[in-house]
PDB file of C-alpha atoms in Angstrom:
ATOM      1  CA  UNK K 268      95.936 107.501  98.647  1.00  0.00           C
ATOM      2  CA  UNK K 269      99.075 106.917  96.507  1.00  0.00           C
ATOM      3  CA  UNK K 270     101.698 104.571  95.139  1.00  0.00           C
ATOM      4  CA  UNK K 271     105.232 103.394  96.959  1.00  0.00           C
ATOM      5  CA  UNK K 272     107.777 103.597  94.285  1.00  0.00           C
ATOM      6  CA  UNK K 273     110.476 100.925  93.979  1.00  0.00           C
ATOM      7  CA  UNK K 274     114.296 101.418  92.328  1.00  0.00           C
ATOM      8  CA  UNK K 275     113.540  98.443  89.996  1.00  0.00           C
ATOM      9  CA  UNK K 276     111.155  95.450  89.960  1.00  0.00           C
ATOM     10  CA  UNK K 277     113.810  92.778  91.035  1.00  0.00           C
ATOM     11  CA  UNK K 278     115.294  94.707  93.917  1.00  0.00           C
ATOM     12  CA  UNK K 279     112.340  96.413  95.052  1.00  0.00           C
ATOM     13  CA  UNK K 280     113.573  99.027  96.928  1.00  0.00           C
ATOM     14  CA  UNK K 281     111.816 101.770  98.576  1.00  0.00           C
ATOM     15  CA  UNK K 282     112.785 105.165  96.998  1.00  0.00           C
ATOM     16  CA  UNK K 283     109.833 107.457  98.105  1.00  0.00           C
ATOM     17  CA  UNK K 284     106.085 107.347  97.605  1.00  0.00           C
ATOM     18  CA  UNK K 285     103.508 109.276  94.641  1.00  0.00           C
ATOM     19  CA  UNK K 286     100.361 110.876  96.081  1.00  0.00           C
ATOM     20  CA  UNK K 287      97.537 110.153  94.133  1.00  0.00           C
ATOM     21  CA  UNK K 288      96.616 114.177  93.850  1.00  0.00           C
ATOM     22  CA  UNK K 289     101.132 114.885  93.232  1.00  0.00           C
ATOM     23  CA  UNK K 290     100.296 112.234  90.694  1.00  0.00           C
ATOM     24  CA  UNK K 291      97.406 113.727  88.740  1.00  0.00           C
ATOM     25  CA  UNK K 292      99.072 117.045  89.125  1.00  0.00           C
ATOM     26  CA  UNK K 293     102.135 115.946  87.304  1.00  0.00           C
ATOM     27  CA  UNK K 294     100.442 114.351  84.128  1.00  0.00           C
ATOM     28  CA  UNK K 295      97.996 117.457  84.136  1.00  0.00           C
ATOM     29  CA  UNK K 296     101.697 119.179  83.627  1.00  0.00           C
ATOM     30  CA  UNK K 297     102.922 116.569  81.057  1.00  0.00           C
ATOM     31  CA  UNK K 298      99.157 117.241  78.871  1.00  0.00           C
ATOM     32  CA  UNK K 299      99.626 120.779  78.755  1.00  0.00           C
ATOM     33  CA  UNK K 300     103.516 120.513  77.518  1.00  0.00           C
ATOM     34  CA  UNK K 301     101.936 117.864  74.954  1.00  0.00           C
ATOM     35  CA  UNK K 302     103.567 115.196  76.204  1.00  0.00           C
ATOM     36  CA  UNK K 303     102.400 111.708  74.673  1.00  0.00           C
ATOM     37  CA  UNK K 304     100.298 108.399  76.922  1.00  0.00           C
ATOM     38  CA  UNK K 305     103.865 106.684  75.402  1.00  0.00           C
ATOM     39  CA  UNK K 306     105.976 108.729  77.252  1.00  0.00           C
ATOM     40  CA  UNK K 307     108.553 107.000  79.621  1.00  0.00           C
ATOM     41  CA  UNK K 308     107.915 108.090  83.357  1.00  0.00           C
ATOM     42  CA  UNK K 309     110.448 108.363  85.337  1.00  0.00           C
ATOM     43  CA  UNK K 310     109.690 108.535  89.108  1.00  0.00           C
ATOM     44  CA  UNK K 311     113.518 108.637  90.425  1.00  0.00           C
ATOM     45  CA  UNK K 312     115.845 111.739  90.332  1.00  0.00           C
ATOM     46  CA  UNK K 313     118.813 109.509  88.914  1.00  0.00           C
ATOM     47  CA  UNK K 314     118.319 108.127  85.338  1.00  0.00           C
ATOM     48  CA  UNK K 315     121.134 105.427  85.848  1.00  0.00           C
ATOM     49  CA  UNK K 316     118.647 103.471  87.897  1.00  0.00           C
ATOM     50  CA  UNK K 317     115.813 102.515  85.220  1.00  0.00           C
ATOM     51  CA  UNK K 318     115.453  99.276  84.237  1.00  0.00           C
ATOM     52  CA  UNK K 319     117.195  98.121  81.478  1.00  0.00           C
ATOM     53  CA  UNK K 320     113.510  97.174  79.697  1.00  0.00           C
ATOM     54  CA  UNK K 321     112.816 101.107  79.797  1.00  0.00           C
ATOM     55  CA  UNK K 322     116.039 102.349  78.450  1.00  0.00           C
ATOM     56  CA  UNK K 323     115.795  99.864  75.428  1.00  0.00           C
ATOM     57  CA  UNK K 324     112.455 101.456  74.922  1.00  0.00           C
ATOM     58  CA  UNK K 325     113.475 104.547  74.947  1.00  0.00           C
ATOM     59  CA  UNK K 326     116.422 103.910  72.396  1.00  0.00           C
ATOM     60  CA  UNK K 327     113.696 102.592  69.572  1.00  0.00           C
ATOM     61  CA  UNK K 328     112.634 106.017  69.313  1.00  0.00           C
ATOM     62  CA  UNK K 329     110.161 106.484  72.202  1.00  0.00           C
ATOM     63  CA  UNK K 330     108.745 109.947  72.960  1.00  0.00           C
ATOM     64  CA  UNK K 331     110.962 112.313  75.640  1.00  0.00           C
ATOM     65  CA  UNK K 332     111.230 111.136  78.972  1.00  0.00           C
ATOM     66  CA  UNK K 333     109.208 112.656  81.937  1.00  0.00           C
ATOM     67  CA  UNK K 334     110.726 113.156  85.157  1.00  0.00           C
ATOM     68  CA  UNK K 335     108.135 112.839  87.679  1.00  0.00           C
ATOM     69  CA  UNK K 336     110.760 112.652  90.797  1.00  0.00           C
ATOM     70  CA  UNK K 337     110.228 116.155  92.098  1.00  0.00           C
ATOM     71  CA  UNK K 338     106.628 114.995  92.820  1.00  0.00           C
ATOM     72  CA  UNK K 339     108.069 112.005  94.673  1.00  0.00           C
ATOM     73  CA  UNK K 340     107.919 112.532  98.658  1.00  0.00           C
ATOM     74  CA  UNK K 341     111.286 110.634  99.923  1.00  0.00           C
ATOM     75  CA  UNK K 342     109.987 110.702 103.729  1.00  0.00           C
ATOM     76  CA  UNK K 343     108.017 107.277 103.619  1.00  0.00           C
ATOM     77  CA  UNK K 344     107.117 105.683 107.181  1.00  0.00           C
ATOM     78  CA  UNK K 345     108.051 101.879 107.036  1.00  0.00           C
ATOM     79  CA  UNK K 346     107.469  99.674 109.206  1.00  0.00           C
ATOM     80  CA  UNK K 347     109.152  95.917 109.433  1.00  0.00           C
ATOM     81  CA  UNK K 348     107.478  92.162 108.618  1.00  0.00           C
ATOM     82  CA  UNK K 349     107.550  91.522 111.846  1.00  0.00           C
ATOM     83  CA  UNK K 350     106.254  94.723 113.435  1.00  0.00           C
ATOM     84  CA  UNK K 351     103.439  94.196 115.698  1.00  0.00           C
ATOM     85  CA  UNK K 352     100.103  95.622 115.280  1.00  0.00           C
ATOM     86  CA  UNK K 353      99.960  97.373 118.062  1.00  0.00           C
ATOM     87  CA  UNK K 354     103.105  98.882 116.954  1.00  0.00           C
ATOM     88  CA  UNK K 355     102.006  99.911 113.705  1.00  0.00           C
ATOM     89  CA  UNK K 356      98.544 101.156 115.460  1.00  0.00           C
ATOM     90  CA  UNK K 357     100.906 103.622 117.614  1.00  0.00           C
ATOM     91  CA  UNK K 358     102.606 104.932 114.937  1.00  0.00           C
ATOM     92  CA  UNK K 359      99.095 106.071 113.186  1.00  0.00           C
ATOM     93  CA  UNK K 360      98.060 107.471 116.557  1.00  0.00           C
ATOM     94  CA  UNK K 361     101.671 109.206 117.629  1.00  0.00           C
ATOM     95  CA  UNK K 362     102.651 110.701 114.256  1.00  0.00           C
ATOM     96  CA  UNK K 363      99.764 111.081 112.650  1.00  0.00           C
ATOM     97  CA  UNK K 364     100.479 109.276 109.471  1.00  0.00           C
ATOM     98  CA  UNK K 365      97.473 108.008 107.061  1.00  0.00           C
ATOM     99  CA  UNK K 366     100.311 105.248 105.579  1.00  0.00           C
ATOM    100  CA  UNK K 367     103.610 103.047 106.093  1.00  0.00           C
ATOM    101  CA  UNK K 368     104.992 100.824 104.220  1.00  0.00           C
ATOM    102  CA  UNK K 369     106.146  97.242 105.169  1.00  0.00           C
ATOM    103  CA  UNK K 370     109.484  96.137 104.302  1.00  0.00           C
ATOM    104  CA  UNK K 371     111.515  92.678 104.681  1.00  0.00           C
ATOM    105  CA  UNK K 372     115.233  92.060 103.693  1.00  0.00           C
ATOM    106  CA  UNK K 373     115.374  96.268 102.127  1.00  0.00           C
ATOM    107  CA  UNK K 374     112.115  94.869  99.501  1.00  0.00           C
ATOM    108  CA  UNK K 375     109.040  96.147  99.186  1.00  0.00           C
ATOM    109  CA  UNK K 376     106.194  94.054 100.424  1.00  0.00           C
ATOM    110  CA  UNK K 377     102.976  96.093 100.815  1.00  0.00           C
ATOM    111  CA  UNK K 378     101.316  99.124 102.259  1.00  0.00           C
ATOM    112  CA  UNK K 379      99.218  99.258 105.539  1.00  0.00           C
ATOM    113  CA  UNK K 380      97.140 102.249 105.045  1.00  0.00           C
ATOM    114  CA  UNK K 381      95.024 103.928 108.379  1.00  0.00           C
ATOM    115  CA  UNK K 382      91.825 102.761 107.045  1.00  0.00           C
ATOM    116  CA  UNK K 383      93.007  99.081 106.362  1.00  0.00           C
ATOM    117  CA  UNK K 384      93.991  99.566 110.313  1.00  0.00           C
ATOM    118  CA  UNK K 385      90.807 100.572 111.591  1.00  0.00           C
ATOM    119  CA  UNK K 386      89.180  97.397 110.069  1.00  0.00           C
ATOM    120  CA  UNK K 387      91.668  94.915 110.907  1.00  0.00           C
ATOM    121  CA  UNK K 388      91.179  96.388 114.639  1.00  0.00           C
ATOM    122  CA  UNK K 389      87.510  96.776 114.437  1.00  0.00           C
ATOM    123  CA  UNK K 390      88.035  99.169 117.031  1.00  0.00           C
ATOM    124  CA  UNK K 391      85.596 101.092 119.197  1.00  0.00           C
ATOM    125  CA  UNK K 392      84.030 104.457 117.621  1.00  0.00           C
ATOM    126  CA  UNK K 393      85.428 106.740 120.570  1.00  0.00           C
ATOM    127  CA  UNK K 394      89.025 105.561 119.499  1.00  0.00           C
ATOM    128  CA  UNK K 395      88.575 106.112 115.846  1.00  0.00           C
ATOM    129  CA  UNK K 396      87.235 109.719 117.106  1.00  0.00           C
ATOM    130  CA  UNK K 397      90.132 110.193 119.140  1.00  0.00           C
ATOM    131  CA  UNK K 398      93.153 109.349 117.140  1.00  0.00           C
ATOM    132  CA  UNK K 399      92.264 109.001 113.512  1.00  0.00           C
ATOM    133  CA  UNK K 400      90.156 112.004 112.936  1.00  0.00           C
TER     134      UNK K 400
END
């Protein structure tokens, strides 16, 4: 349960991926400092790459900036377009991951999460025990 982040929305670069809990952990943070819902977020460790859209914003007088990139995990499994399922099933079962993300030409095209996996399959209950639990 999270959220691949991108460098920008026209490239669409993978730079890491936001847990869901990392997530809720850092805006608890940004509450208790008082940090405003207007509040640009950054999710990248180098400020040069927001979009230009967000650094106009924050020129007209926005609130201070949050940087949210130490909560961002840079390890992110991806897998290709063209990757075959039983491919992608292996890596679930070999490394143990619950997520990867599919990429084509360096963009961003999706996420295939375990569950979404274990449906497309509709494999067997014995398997399910033995590899994804």
């Amino acid at each position: 349960n999270g959220f691949p982040v991108v460098d920008n929305l026209v490239d669409q670069r993978l730079v890491g991926y936001l847990s869901r809990t990392e997530l809720i952990r850092a805006v608890s943070i940004a509450q208790e400092q008082s940090f405003s819902s207007a509040s640009i977020v950054s999710l990248v460790p180098d400020e040069t790459t927001l979009d230009s859209q967000l650094i106009e914003i924050a020129e007209q007088g926005s609130p201070e900036a949050l940087n949210f990139s130490k909560y961002l995990d840079s390890y992110v499994p991806v897998v290709f377009e063209d990757t075959s399922v039983f491919q992608v099933y292996g890596l679930f079962c070999k490394l143990g991951i619950r997520y990867c993300c599919v990429q084509t030409g360096g963009k961003l095209r999706g996420v295939i999460s375990k569950k979404d996996m274990i449906a497309y399959l509709d494999v067997s209950e014995e398997i399910v025990q033995n590899y994804f639990v």
